[in-house]
mmCIF file of C-alpha atoms in Angstrom:
data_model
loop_
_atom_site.group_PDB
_atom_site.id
_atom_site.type_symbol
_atom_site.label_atom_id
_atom_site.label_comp_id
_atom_site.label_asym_id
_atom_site.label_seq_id
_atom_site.Cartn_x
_atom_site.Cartn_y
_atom_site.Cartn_z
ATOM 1 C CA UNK K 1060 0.000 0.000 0.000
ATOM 2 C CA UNK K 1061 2.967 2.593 0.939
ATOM 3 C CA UNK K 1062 4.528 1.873 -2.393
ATOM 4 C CA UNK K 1063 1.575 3.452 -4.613
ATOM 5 C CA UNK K 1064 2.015 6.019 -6.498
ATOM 6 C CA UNK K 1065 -0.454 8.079 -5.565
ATOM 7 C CA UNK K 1066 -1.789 7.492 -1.735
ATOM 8 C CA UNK K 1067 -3.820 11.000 -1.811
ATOM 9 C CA UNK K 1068 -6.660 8.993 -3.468
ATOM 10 C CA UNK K 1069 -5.998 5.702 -1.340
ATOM 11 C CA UNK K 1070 -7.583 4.461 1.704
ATOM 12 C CA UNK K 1071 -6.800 0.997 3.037
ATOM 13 C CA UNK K 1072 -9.118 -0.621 5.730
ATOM 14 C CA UNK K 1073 -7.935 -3.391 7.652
ATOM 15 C CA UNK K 1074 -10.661 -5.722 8.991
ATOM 16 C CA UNK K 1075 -10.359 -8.044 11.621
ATOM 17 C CA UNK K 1076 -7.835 -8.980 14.054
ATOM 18 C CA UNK K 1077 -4.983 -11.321 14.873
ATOM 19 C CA UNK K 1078 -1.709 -11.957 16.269
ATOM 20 C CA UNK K 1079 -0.155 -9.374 14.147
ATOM 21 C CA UNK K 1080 -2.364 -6.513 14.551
ATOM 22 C CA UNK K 1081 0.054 -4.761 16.676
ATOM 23 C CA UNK K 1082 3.355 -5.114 14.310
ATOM 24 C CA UNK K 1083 0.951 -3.693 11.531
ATOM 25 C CA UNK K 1084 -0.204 -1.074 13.327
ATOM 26 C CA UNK K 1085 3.283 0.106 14.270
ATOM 27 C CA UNK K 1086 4.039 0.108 10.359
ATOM 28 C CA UNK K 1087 1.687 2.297 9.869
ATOM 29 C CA UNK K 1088 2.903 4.714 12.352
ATOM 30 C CA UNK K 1089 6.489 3.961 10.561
ATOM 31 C CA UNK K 1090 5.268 4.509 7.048
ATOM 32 C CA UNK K 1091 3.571 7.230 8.170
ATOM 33 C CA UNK K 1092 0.105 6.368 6.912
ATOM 34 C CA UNK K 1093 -1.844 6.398 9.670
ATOM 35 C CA UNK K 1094 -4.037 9.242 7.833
ATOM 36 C CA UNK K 1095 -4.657 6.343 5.191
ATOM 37 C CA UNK K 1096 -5.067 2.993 6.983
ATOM 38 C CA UNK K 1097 -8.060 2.330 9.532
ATOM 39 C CA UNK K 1098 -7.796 -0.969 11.454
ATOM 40 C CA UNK K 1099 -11.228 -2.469 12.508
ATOM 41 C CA UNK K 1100 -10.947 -4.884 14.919
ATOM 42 C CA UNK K 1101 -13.423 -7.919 14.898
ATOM 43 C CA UNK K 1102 -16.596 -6.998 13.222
ATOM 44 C CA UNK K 1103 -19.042 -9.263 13.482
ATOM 45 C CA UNK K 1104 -20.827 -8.313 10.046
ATOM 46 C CA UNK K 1105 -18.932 -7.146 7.408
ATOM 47 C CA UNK K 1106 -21.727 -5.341 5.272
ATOM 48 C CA UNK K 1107 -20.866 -1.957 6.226
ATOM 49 C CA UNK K 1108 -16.659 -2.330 5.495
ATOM 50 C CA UNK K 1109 -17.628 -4.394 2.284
ATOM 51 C CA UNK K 1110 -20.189 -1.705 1.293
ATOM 52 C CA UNK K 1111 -17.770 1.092 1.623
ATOM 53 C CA UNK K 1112 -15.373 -0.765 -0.457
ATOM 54 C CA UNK K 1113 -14.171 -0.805 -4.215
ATOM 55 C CA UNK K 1114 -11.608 -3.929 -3.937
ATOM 56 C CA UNK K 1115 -11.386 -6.708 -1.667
ATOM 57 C CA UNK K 1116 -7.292 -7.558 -0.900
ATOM 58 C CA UNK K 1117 -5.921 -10.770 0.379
ATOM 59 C CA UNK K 1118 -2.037 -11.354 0.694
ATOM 60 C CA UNK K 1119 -2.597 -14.927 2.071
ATOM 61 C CA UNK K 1120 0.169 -16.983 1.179
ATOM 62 C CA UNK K 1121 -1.992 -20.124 2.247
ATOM 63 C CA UNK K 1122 -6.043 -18.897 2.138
ATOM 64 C CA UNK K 1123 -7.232 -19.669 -0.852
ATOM 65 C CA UNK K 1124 -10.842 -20.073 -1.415
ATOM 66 C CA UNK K 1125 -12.103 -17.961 1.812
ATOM 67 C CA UNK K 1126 -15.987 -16.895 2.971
ATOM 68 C CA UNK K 1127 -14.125 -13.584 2.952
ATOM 69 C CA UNK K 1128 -13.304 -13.810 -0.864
ATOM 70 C CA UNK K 1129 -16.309 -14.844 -1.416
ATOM 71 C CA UNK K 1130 -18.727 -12.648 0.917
ATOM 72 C CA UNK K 1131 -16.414 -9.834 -1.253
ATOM 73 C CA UNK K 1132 -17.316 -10.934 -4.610
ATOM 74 C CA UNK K 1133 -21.107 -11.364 -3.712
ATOM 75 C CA UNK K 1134 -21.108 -7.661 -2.951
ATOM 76 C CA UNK K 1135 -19.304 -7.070 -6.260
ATOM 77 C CA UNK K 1136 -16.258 -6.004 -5.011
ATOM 78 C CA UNK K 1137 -13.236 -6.873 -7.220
ATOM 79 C CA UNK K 1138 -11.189 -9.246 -5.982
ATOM 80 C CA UNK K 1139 -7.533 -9.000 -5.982
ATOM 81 C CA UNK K 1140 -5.741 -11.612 -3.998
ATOM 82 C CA UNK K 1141 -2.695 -13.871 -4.266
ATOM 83 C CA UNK K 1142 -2.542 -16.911 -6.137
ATOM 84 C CA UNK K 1143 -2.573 -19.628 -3.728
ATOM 85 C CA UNK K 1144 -4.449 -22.958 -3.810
ATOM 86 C CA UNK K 1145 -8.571 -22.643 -4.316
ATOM 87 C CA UNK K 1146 -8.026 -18.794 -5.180
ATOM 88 C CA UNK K 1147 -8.262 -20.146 -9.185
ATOM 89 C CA UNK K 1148 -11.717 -22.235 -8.688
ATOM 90 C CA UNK K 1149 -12.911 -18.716 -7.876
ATOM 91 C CA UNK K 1150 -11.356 -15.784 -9.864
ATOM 92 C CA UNK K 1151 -10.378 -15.787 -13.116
ATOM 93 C CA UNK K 1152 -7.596 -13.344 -14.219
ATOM 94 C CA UNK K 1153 -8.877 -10.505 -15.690
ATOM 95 C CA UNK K 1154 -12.448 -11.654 -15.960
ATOM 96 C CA UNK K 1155 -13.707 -12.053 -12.484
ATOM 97 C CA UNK K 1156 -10.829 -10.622 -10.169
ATOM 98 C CA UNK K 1157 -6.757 -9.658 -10.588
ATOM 99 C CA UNK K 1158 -4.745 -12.449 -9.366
ATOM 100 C CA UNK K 1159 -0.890 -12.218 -8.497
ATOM 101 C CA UNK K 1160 2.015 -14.822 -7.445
ATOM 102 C CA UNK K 1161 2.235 -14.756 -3.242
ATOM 103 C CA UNK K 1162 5.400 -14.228 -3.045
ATOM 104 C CA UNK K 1163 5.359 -11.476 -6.120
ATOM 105 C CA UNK K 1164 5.422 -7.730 -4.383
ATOM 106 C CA UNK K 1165 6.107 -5.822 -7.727
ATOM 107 C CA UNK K 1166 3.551 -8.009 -9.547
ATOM 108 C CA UNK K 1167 0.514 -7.120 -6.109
ATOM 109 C CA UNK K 1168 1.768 -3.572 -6.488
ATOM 110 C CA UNK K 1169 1.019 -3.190 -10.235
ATOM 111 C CA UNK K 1170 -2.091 -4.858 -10.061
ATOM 112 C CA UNK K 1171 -3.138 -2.695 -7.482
ATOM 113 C CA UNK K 1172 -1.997 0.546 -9.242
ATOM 114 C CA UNK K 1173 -3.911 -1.033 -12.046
ATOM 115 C CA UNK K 1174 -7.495 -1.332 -10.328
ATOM 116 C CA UNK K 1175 -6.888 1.805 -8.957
ATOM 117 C CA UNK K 1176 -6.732 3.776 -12.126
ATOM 118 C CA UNK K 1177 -9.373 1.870 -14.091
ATOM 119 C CA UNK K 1178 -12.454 3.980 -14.287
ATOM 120 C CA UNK K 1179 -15.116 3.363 -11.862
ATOM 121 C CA UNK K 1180 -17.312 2.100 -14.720
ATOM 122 C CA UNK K 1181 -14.541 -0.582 -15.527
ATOM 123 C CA UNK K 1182 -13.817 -1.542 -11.944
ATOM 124 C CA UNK K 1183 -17.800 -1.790 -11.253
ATOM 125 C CA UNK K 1184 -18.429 -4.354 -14.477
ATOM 126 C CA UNK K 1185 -14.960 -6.688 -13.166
ATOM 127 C CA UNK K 1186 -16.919 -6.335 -9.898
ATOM 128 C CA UNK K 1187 -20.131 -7.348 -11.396
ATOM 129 C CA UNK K 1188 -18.757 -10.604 -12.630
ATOM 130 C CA UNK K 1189 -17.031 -11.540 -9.564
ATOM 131 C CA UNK K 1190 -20.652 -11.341 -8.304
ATOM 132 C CA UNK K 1191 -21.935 -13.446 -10.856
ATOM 133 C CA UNK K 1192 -19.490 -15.805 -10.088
ATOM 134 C CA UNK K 1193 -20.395 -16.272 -6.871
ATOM 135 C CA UNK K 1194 -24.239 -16.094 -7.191
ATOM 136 C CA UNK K 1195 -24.008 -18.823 -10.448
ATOM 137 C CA UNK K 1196 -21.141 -21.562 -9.119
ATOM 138 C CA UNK K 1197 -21.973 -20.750 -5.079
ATOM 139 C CA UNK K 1198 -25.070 -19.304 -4.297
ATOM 140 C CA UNK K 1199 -27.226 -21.713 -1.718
ATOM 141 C CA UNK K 1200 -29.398 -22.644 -4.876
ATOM 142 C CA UNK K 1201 -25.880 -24.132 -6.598
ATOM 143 C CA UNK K 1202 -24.582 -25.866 -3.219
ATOM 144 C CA UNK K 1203 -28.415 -27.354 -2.475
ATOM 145 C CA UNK K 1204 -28.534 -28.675 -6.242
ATOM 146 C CA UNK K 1205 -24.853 -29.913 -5.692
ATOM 147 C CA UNK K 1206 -25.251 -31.886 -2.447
ATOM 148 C CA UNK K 1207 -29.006 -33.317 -3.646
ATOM 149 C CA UNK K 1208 -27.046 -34.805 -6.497
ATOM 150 C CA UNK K 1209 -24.540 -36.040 -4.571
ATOM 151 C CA UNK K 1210 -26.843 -37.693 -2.152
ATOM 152 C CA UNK K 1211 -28.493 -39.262 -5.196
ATOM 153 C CA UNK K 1212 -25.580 -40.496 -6.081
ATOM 154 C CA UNK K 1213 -24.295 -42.028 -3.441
ATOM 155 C CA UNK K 1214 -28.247 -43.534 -2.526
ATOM 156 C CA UNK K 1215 -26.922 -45.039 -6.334
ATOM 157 C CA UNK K 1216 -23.809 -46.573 -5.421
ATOM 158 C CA UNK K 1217 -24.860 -47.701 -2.204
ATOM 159 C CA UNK K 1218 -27.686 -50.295 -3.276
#
């Protein structure tokens, strides 16, 4: 986030909390961004962060296919998170979401420049089909229909 190139247009929210919540907080401080970076805490409902939003970020070098990715996309946020296993089931490059290699800075700071600058009609139609994603391959009608065939299937194989 401190490496952007232009942080006068840039807010970054933090929600939630964990172990490192502290260290990041004193980066902040260090970076001297603590006009641009808000730290939550635990929130037990995330509509009001998510609403507020116009990307959903996730560094994870292990989280792949999260409810937070996911509870992002279904508010039609764009998605732009690292490249670790599940993360491809759900976003496609360029289509649904930005992706970038976890252990890639340059490549998460480009893409982030890049969402940034894309026009808010362009951000809010990549947003749109992360949505669709979501609400076509894991929307409670999809899962229900999944796990009825499944327990045909297996009422199949069983007998």
């Amino acid at each position: 986030f401190a490496r952007l190139q232009d942080l006068s247009r840039a807010t970054l929210t933090i929600v939630g909390d964990g172990g490192c919540r502290r260290e990041l907080e004193q980066l902040v401080e260090q970076l001297d961004l603590a006009g641009s970076v808000t730290f939550t805490g635990a929130v037990s409902d995330v509509t009001a962060p998510l609403r507020e939003a116009d990307v959903f970020v996730s560094t994870s070098v292990s989280e792949g296919m999260s409810n937070a990715l996911l509870e992002a996309m279904s508010f039609g946020l764009v998605p732009l998170v690292s490249l670790v296993s599940g993360v491809a089931d759900v976003v496609q490059d360029g289509r649904s979401g930005l992706l970038f290699a976890p252990d890639d800075l340059d490549a998460f700071v480009s893409r982030l420049e890049g969402v940034m600058t894309m026009s808010p009609d362009a951000r809010r139609a990549l947003g749109l089909k992360a949505r669709a994603t979501v609400e076509e391959r894991f929307g409670i009608d999809q899962i229900a229909l999944r796990h009825v065939a499944l327990y045909k299937d297996l009422l199949t194989h069983t007998h």
